[in-house]
Coordinates of C-alpha atoms in Angstrom, one line a residue:
Chain A
X25 CA -47.7 10.4 50.6
X26 CA -48.5 13.0 53.5
X27 CA -51.3 11.5 54.3
X28 CA -50.0 8.2 54.9
X29 CA -46.7 9.5 56.8
X30 CA -49.0 11.3 59.1
X31 CA -51.1 8.3 59.3
X32 CA -47.8 6.3 60.1
X33 CA -46.4 9.0 62.7
X34 CA -49.5 9.0 64.5
X35 CA -49.8 5.4 64.8
X36 CA -46.5 4.7 66.2
X37 CA -47.9 7.6 69.2
X38 CA -51.1 5.5 69.4
X39 CA -48.4 2.4 70.1
X40 CA -46.5 4.2 71.9
X41 CA -49.4 5.7 74.3
X42 CA -50.8 2.4 75.0
X43 CA -48.1 0.3 75.8
X44 CA -46.4 3.4 77.4
X45 CA -42.9 2.0 76.6
X46 CA -40.9 5.2 75.3
X47 CA -38.5 2.6 73.8
X48 CA -40.5 0.4 72.1
X49 CA -40.6 -0.1 68.4
X50 CA -37.6 0.7 66.1
X51 CA -36.5 -2.6 65.8
X52 CA -36.0 -2.0 62.3
X53 CA -33.9 1.0 62.6
X54 CA -32.2 -0.2 64.5
X55 CA -31.1 -3.3 62.9
X56 CA -31.0 -0.8 59.9
X57 CA -28.3 1.0 61.6
X58 CA -26.3 -1.8 62.9
X59 CA -25.2 -2.9 59.4
X60 CA -23.6 -1.0 56.6
X61 CA -26.8 -0.3 54.0
X62 CA -26.8 -2.9 51.3
X63 CA -25.7 -2.0 47.6
X64 CA -28.5 -3.6 45.5
X65 CA -28.9 -2.6 41.8
X66 CA -31.9 -4.3 39.4
X67 CA -31.0 -3.6 35.5
X68 CA -33.2 -3.8 32.9
X69 CA -32.3 -5.3 29.4
X70 CA -35.5 -4.9 26.8
X71 CA -33.6 -4.0 23.9
X72 CA -32.5 -6.3 21.4
X73 CA -29.1 -4.9 20.8
X74 CA -25.9 -6.4 22.0
X75 CA -24.3 -3.2 22.6
X76 CA -26.4 -2.6 25.5
X77 CA -26.1 -6.3 26.3
X78 CA -22.6 -5.6 26.6
X79 CA -23.2 -2.3 28.4
X80 CA -25.0 -4.2 30.9
X81 CA -22.4 -6.6 31.4
X82 CA -19.7 -3.9 32.3
X83 CA -21.9 -2.2 34.5
X84 CA -21.8 -5.5 36.2
X85 CA -18.5 -6.2 36.3
X86 CA -17.7 -2.3 36.8
X87 CA -20.0 -2.3 39.6
X88 CA -18.3 -5.5 41.2
X89 CA -14.9 -4.0 41.0
X90 CA -15.5 -0.7 42.6
X91 CA -17.3 -2.1 45.7
X92 CA -16.5 -5.8 46.1
X93 CA -18.4 -8.3 44.9
X94 CA -19.6 -8.9 48.1
X95 CA -20.6 -5.8 48.9
X96 CA -23.1 -5.3 46.0
X97 CA -26.2 -7.4 45.1
X98 CA -26.5 -7.1 41.2
X99 CA -29.7 -8.8 39.3
X100 CA -30.0 -8.5 35.2
X101 CA -33.6 -9.1 33.9
X102 CA -34.1 -9.7 30.3
X103 CA -37.4 -9.2 28.9
X104 CA -39.4 -7.9 25.8
X105 CA -37.2 -7.5 22.9
X106 CA -34.0 -8.0 25.4
X107 CA -34.7 -11.3 25.8
X108 CA -32.0 -12.6 23.2
X109 CA -29.5 -12.1 25.6
X110 CA -30.2 -14.9 27.4
X111 CA -31.2 -17.6 24.2
X112 CA -28.4 -20.2 24.3
X113 CA -27.2 -18.9 21.1
X114 CA -26.8 -15.3 22.4
X115 CA -23.6 -13.5 21.4
X116 CA -22.9 -12.8 25.2
X117 CA -23.7 -16.2 26.5
X118 CA -20.0 -16.7 27.5
X119 CA -19.9 -13.5 29.4
X120 CA -23.5 -14.4 31.3
X121 CA -21.6 -17.3 32.1
X122 CA -18.7 -15.0 33.6
X123 CA -21.4 -13.3 35.6
X124 CA -23.4 -16.0 36.9
X125 CA -19.7 -17.2 38.4
X126 CA -19.0 -14.0 39.7
X127 CA -22.7 -13.7 41.8
X128 CA -25.0 -11.8 39.3
X129 CA -28.2 -13.1 39.6
X130 CA -29.5 -13.2 36.0
X131 CA -33.8 -13.3 35.5
X132 CA -35.2 -14.2 32.2
X133 CA -38.8 -13.3 31.8
X134 CA -41.1 -16.4 31.0
X135 CA -43.9 -13.8 30.4
X136 CA -41.9 -12.7 27.5
X137 CA -40.6 -16.3 26.7
X138 CA -44.3 -17.4 26.5
X139 CA -44.9 -15.2 23.9
X140 CA -42.1 -15.7 21.6
X141 CA -42.4 -20.0 22.5
X142 CA -38.9 -20.0 24.3
X143 CA -38.7 -23.2 26.4
X144 CA -35.7 -23.2 29.3
X145 CA -33.6 -25.7 26.8
X146 CA -33.4 -23.0 24.3
X147 CA -32.3 -20.5 26.8
X148 CA -28.3 -20.0 28.1
X149 CA -27.8 -22.5 31.2
X150 CA -27.3 -21.3 34.7
X151 CA -29.9 -18.5 34.5
X152 CA -32.8 -17.8 36.9
X153 CA -36.3 -17.2 35.5
X154 CA -38.9 -15.1 36.8
X155 CA -42.6 -15.3 35.6
X156 CA -43.0 -11.6 34.8
X157 CA -39.7 -9.1 33.8
X158 CA -41.6 -5.5 34.8
X159 CA -42.9 -7.3 38.2
X160 CA -39.3 -8.1 39.6
X161 CA -38.0 -4.6 38.7
X162 CA -40.8 -2.8 40.0
X163 CA -40.9 -5.5 43.1
X164 CA -37.0 -4.9 43.6
X165 CA -37.3 -1.2 43.8
X166 CA -40.1 -1.3 46.3
X167 CA -37.6 -3.4 48.3
X168 CA -34.9 -0.7 48.0
X169 CA -32.9 -1.6 45.0
X170 CA -31.6 1.0 42.7
X171 CA -32.6 1.1 38.9
X172 CA -30.5 0.8 36.7
X173 CA -31.6 0.9 32.5
X174 CA -28.4 0.3 30.5
Chain B
X9 CA -31.4 7.5 57.2
X10 CA -31.6 5.2 59.8
X11 CA -30.5 7.8 62.7
X12 CA -33.7 10.2 60.8
X13 CA -35.6 7.2 61.7
X14 CA -34.8 6.0 64.7
X15 CA -35.2 9.7 66.2
X16 CA -38.4 10.4 64.5
X17 CA -39.8 7.5 66.3
X18 CA -38.4 8.4 69.4
X19 CA -39.7 11.8 69.3
X20 CA -42.6 10.4 68.4
X21 CA -43.1 7.7 71.2
X22 CA -42.1 10.3 74.0
X23 CA -44.7 13.0 72.4
X24 CA -46.9 10.0 73.2
X25 CA -45.8 8.7 76.2
X26 CA -45.7 12.0 77.9
X27 CA -49.6 13.2 76.2
X28 CA -50.9 10.3 76.6
X29 CA -53.7 10.6 73.9
X30 CA -54.6 6.9 72.8
X31 CA -57.5 7.7 70.7
X32 CA -54.6 9.2 68.4
X33 CA -56.0 7.3 65.0
X34 CA -53.9 5.9 62.7
X35 CA -56.3 4.3 60.5
X36 CA -54.1 4.8 57.3
X37 CA -51.1 3.3 59.0
X38 CA -53.3 0.4 60.4
X39 CA -55.0 -0.3 56.9
X40 CA -51.3 -0.1 55.9
X41 CA -50.3 -3.0 57.8
X42 CA -53.5 -4.9 57.0
X43 CA -53.0 -5.2 53.4
X44 CA -50.2 -5.7 50.8
X45 CA -48.2 -3.2 50.0
X46 CA -49.2 -1.1 47.2
X47 CA -47.5 -1.4 43.6
X48 CA -46.7 1.8 42.1
X49 CA -44.9 2.4 38.8
X50 CA -44.8 5.3 37.1
X51 CA -43.5 4.4 33.5
X52 CA -41.5 6.9 31.1
X53 CA -42.0 7.3 27.2
X54 CA -39.9 9.5 25.7
X55 CA -38.8 7.8 22.6
X56 CA -40.1 8.8 19.1
X57 CA -40.5 5.1 18.5
X58 CA -44.0 3.0 17.9
X59 CA -42.1 -0.5 19.1
X60 CA -41.2 1.4 22.5
X61 CA -44.7 2.5 23.1
X62 CA -46.0 -0.8 22.3
X63 CA -43.7 -2.2 25.0
X64 CA -44.9 0.3 27.0
X65 CA -48.5 -0.9 27.2
X66 CA -47.7 -4.3 27.1
X67 CA -45.8 -3.6 30.3
X68 CA -49.0 -2.4 31.7
X69 CA -51.0 -5.1 30.7
X70 CA -48.7 -7.5 31.8
X71 CA -47.9 -6.1 35.2
X72 CA -52.2 -5.6 35.2
X73 CA -52.5 -9.0 34.5
X74 CA -50.0 -10.6 36.8
X75 CA -50.7 -8.7 40.2
X76 CA -54.3 -7.6 39.4
X77 CA -55.8 -4.8 37.8
X78 CA -57.2 -3.4 41.3
X79 CA -53.6 -3.9 42.9
X80 CA -51.5 -1.9 40.9
X81 CA -51.4 1.3 40.1
X82 CA -49.6 2.9 36.5
X83 CA -48.8 5.4 35.1
X84 CA -47.4 6.5 31.6
X85 CA -45.9 9.6 31.2
X86 CA -45.1 10.7 27.7
X87 CA -43.1 13.9 26.7
X88 CA -40.0 15.1 24.5
X89 CA -40.1 12.9 21.2
X90 CA -42.5 10.5 23.3
X91 CA -45.4 12.9 22.7
X92 CA -46.4 11.4 19.6
X93 CA -47.6 8.4 21.4
X94 CA -50.4 10.5 22.9
X95 CA -51.6 12.9 19.4
X96 CA -54.7 12.1 18.1
X97 CA -53.6 10.2 14.9
X98 CA -50.9 8.2 17.0
X99 CA -50.8 4.3 15.6
X100 CA -51.5 3.2 19.2
X101 CA -54.4 5.1 19.7
X102 CA -56.7 2.3 20.1
X103 CA -54.3 0.6 22.6
X104 CA -54.3 3.6 24.7
X105 CA -58.0 3.5 24.7
X106 CA -57.9 0.2 25.7
X107 CA -55.6 0.8 28.8
X108 CA -57.3 3.8 30.3
X109 CA -60.3 1.4 30.0
X110 CA -58.2 -0.9 32.2
X111 CA -57.4 2.3 34.8
X112 CA -54.4 2.9 33.5
X113 CA -53.4 6.3 34.2
X114 CA -51.7 8.1 30.9
X115 CA -50.3 11.6 30.9
X116 CA -49.4 14.3 28.3
X117 CA -46.6 17.1 28.8
X118 CA -47.6 20.0 28.5
X119 CA -43.9 21.8 28.5
X120 CA -43.8 19.5 25.4
X121 CA -47.5 20.6 23.9
X122 CA -46.2 23.8 23.8
X123 CA -42.9 23.2 22.4
X124 CA -44.6 21.9 19.6
X125 CA -47.4 23.8 19.1
X126 CA -49.9 21.4 20.3
X127 CA -53.0 21.8 22.0
X128 CA -55.5 19.2 23.8
X129 CA -57.9 18.8 20.9
X130 CA -54.5 17.7 18.8
X131 CA -54.4 14.7 20.8
X132 CA -56.3 11.3 22.2
X133 CA -59.4 11.9 23.9
X134 CA -59.5 10.7 27.8
X135 CA -55.9 11.1 28.5
X136 CA -54.7 13.1 31.0
X137 CA -52.2 16.2 31.2
X138 CA -49.1 17.3 33.7
X139 CA -47.6 20.6 33.7
X140 CA -44.0 18.7 33.5
X141 CA -43.5 15.0 32.3
X142 CA -39.7 15.2 34.3
X143 CA -41.5 16.5 37.2
X144 CA -44.2 14.0 37.4
X145 CA -42.0 11.1 37.2
X146 CA -39.5 12.8 39.7
X147 CA -42.4 13.4 41.9
X148 CA -43.8 10.1 41.6
X149 CA -40.7 8.5 42.9
X150 CA -40.2 10.4 45.8
X151 CA -43.7 9.5 46.6
X152 CA -42.5 5.8 46.7
X153 CA -43.3 4.5 43.0
X154 CA -41.2 2.3 41.3
X155 CA -39.8 3.8 38.0
X156 CA -39.9 1.9 34.6
X157 CA -38.5 3.1 31.3
X158 CA -39.6 0.8 28.4
Chain C
X26 CA -45.6 17.1 52.3
X27 CA -45.7 19.7 54.0
X28 CA -48.1 17.8 56.5
X29 CA -44.9 15.5 57.0
X30 CA -42.7 18.0 57.5
X31 CA -45.1 19.9 60.4
X32 CA -45.7 16.7 61.9
X33 CA -41.7 16.1 62.0
X34 CA -40.8 19.3 63.3
X35 CA -43.5 19.3 66.1
X36 CA -43.2 15.5 67.2
X37 CA -39.6 16.2 67.8
X38 CA -39.8 19.9 69.4
X39 CA -42.0 18.6 71.7
X40 CA -39.8 15.7 72.4
X41 CA -37.2 18.3 72.9
X42 CA -39.7 20.6 74.9
X43 CA -41.1 18.2 77.2
X44 CA -37.9 15.9 77.9
X45 CA -35.6 18.9 78.1
X46 CA -33.1 17.3 75.9
X47 CA -32.6 19.8 73.1
X48 CA -28.9 17.9 72.4
X49 CA -30.7 14.8 71.3
X50 CA -30.0 13.4 68.4
X51 CA -32.2 14.5 65.5
X52 CA -30.3 17.6 64.6
X53 CA -30.7 16.3 60.9
X54 CA -34.5 15.8 61.8
X55 CA -34.5 19.4 62.7
X56 CA -32.8 20.5 59.9
X57 CA -35.0 18.7 57.1
X58 CA -38.2 20.0 59.3
X59 CA -36.9 23.3 59.0
X60 CA -36.7 23.1 55.2
X61 CA -38.5 22.6 51.9
X62 CA -38.1 19.0 50.8
X63 CA -35.3 18.9 48.5
X64 CA -36.5 17.6 44.7
X65 CA -32.8 15.5 43.8
X66 CA -32.7 13.9 40.6
X67 CA -30.0 12.0 39.4
X68 CA -29.7 11.6 35.2
X69 CA -27.9 9.2 33.4
X70 CA -26.3 9.2 30.0
X71 CA -25.2 6.4 28.5
X72 CA -26.0 6.7 24.8
X73 CA -23.4 8.1 22.2
X74 CA -26.5 9.6 21.1
X75 CA -26.3 13.8 20.8
X76 CA -30.8 13.9 20.6
X77 CA -30.5 12.0 23.9
X78 CA -27.6 14.6 25.6
X79 CA -30.0 17.4 24.5
X80 CA -32.9 15.6 25.9
X81 CA -31.7 15.1 29.1
X82 CA -29.9 19.0 29.1
X83 CA -33.7 20.2 27.9
X84 CA -35.2 17.9 31.3
X85 CA -32.8 19.2 33.3
X86 CA -33.5 23.4 32.2
X87 CA -37.4 22.2 32.7
X88 CA -37.1 20.8 36.3
X89 CA -35.4 24.1 37.2
X90 CA -37.7 26.1 35.4
X91 CA -40.9 24.7 36.8
X92 CA -39.9 23.7 40.4
X93 CA -37.0 27.2 40.6
X94 CA -33.3 26.3 40.0
X95 CA -33.3 26.6 44.2
X96 CA -35.3 24.0 44.9
X97 CA -33.8 20.8 42.7
X98 CA -31.0 19.3 42.7
X99 CA -29.8 17.4 39.4
X100 CA -26.4 15.6 38.6
X101 CA -26.1 14.7 35.4
X102 CA -23.9 11.6 34.9
X103 CA -22.4 10.7 31.6
X104 CA -20.8 7.2 31.0
X105 CA -20.1 4.7 28.7
X106 CA -21.0 5.5 25.1
X107 CA -22.2 8.9 26.6
X108 CA -19.0 10.4 27.4
X109 CA -18.7 12.1 24.5
X110 CA -21.3 14.2 25.8
X111 CA -18.7 15.8 28.1
X112 CA -15.6 16.2 25.5
X113 CA -13.9 19.0 24.4
X114 CA -15.3 19.0 21.1
X115 CA -18.6 17.9 22.3
X116 CA -21.6 19.5 20.6
X117 CA -23.3 20.3 23.2
X118 CA -20.1 22.3 24.4
X119 CA -22.1 25.8 25.0
X120 CA -25.1 24.0 26.7
X121 CA -22.8 22.0 29.1
X122 CA -21.5 25.3 30.3
X123 CA -24.6 26.7 30.5
X124 CA -26.3 24.1 32.8
X125 CA -23.3 24.4 35.0
X126 CA -23.8 28.1 35.1
X127 CA -27.5 27.0 36.5
X128 CA -26.3 25.1 39.2
X129 CA -26.5 21.9 37.4
X130 CA -23.8 18.9 38.5
X131 CA -21.9 17.5 35.4
X132 CA -20.1 14.4 36.1
X133 CA -17.7 12.2 33.8
X134 CA -17.2 8.8 34.7
X135 CA -13.3 7.9 35.4
X136 CA -13.7 4.6 34.4
X137 CA -14.9 5.0 31.2
X138 CA -12.1 7.7 30.4
X139 CA -9.6 5.2 31.3
X140 CA -11.2 2.8 29.2
X141 CA -10.8 5.1 26.3
X142 CA -7.8 6.6 27.2
X143 CA -8.9 10.1 27.8
X144 CA -7.5 12.5 30.5
X145 CA -8.9 15.3 32.1
X146 CA -7.0 17.8 29.5
X147 CA -9.8 15.7 26.8
X148 CA -12.7 16.9 28.6
X149 CA -15.2 20.0 29.0
X150 CA -14.0 22.4 31.4
X151 CA -15.8 22.6 34.5
X152 CA -17.2 19.3 34.6
X153 CA -16.9 16.9 37.8
X154 CA -15.5 13.7 37.8
X155 CA -17.0 10.2 39.8
X156 CA -15.0 7.2 39.9
X157 CA -17.9 5.3 38.7
X158 CA -20.6 6.5 36.7
X159 CA -22.9 3.6 37.7
X160 CA -22.1 3.6 41.5
X161 CA -22.7 6.8 41.8
X162 CA -26.1 6.7 39.8
X163 CA -26.8 3.6 42.6
X164 CA -25.9 5.9 45.4
X165 CA -27.5 8.6 44.7
X166 CA -30.8 6.6 44.4
X167 CA -29.8 4.9 47.8
X168 CA -29.6 8.5 49.3
X169 CA -33.2 9.1 48.0
X170 CA -32.6 11.0 44.5
X171 CA -35.1 10.3 41.9
X172 CA -33.3 8.5 38.5
X173 CA -34.3 9.5 35.1
X174 CA -32.7 8.4 31.9
X175 CA -33.3 10.6 29.1

């Protein structure tokens, strides 16, 4: 951490020295400063537990109602024992439809589906798919999304 | 955040422009820019539940198989009720050995061990130790690692 | 970590000294450079499970004892099925009092309270309140706090 940060500081110094432009760089910082920070949450569902599925859906609804649906991006990622949340016969199928209608992204893990011999016709309509739920959750965090495990 | 980042960039740029030290380095930052960002995940195991232990190990395996083991750093931290995952008689002892062989870091919380009167001979061979699991998990996140609680 | 702070402090100091603009921006960065980096953890309690409540409180205590209570900020956010942790009759009421006395922030979700027809007189003395637990947890992460779900 300290080495990388120091190296980053030094690299900016080098670039600035070579270019000789004190106003060089910082487009990212300027862009960041120009807009409100984006609210983004990736939610993990990995339990075979309808109470957890409902809690995740409640959390998504509360985030949208408190911040305004336009002001937050939410992705629910179901994988492992949580994949049942997104099967066609899911007890929360109706609520998933509502969440999708409200702009929540809902993603099923294809690794898990493969392991459980599930194909897209076995799943709810309208959902999305990711190759690997854990990779998706990690990458979203690395892109600055907050993490929530209901 | 943006103000701080901008101020930092400007201050370094000014330092470099005024000091004119073109050979000031930056190998780290250049390397960082030249390669894909590092994937790093710290996984928390704090349940006394072999199903969760297996899910954690599955998650680690999937992360490595999807991204390539060389392209991701994974640390599994077991603490509290999860410490049983790493005891010598653990039902997932064999899988822990495999994970270690594949380059996954596996760390036991010494705070928990002390509380349960466990010493290193009580634990699986080859694992690592951290003074406090929760401190480790916090610090890794502060160093940019993603967090996953299977 | 100290290297980063030092580099940041030096760069900002150099900027100010050479450019002679002591009043230019970056007061945040100066303040940041002048103190140790802050350890900050937001802990989620969303299970109706006293074992999880005790684990959360153990985690908070360990973080404070390992790092020094002055060197870490901890907020425990209880919401959904976890709200019982903070009711007046909570089985961990005594420990909550201790945690508050040690500087841990403890916050109840008003969304959850409303849904369960709970009002402040139903809750433990001394705790704090947030409009929505999930929003609090998301925002803290976006401000750089680590996340822990015991």
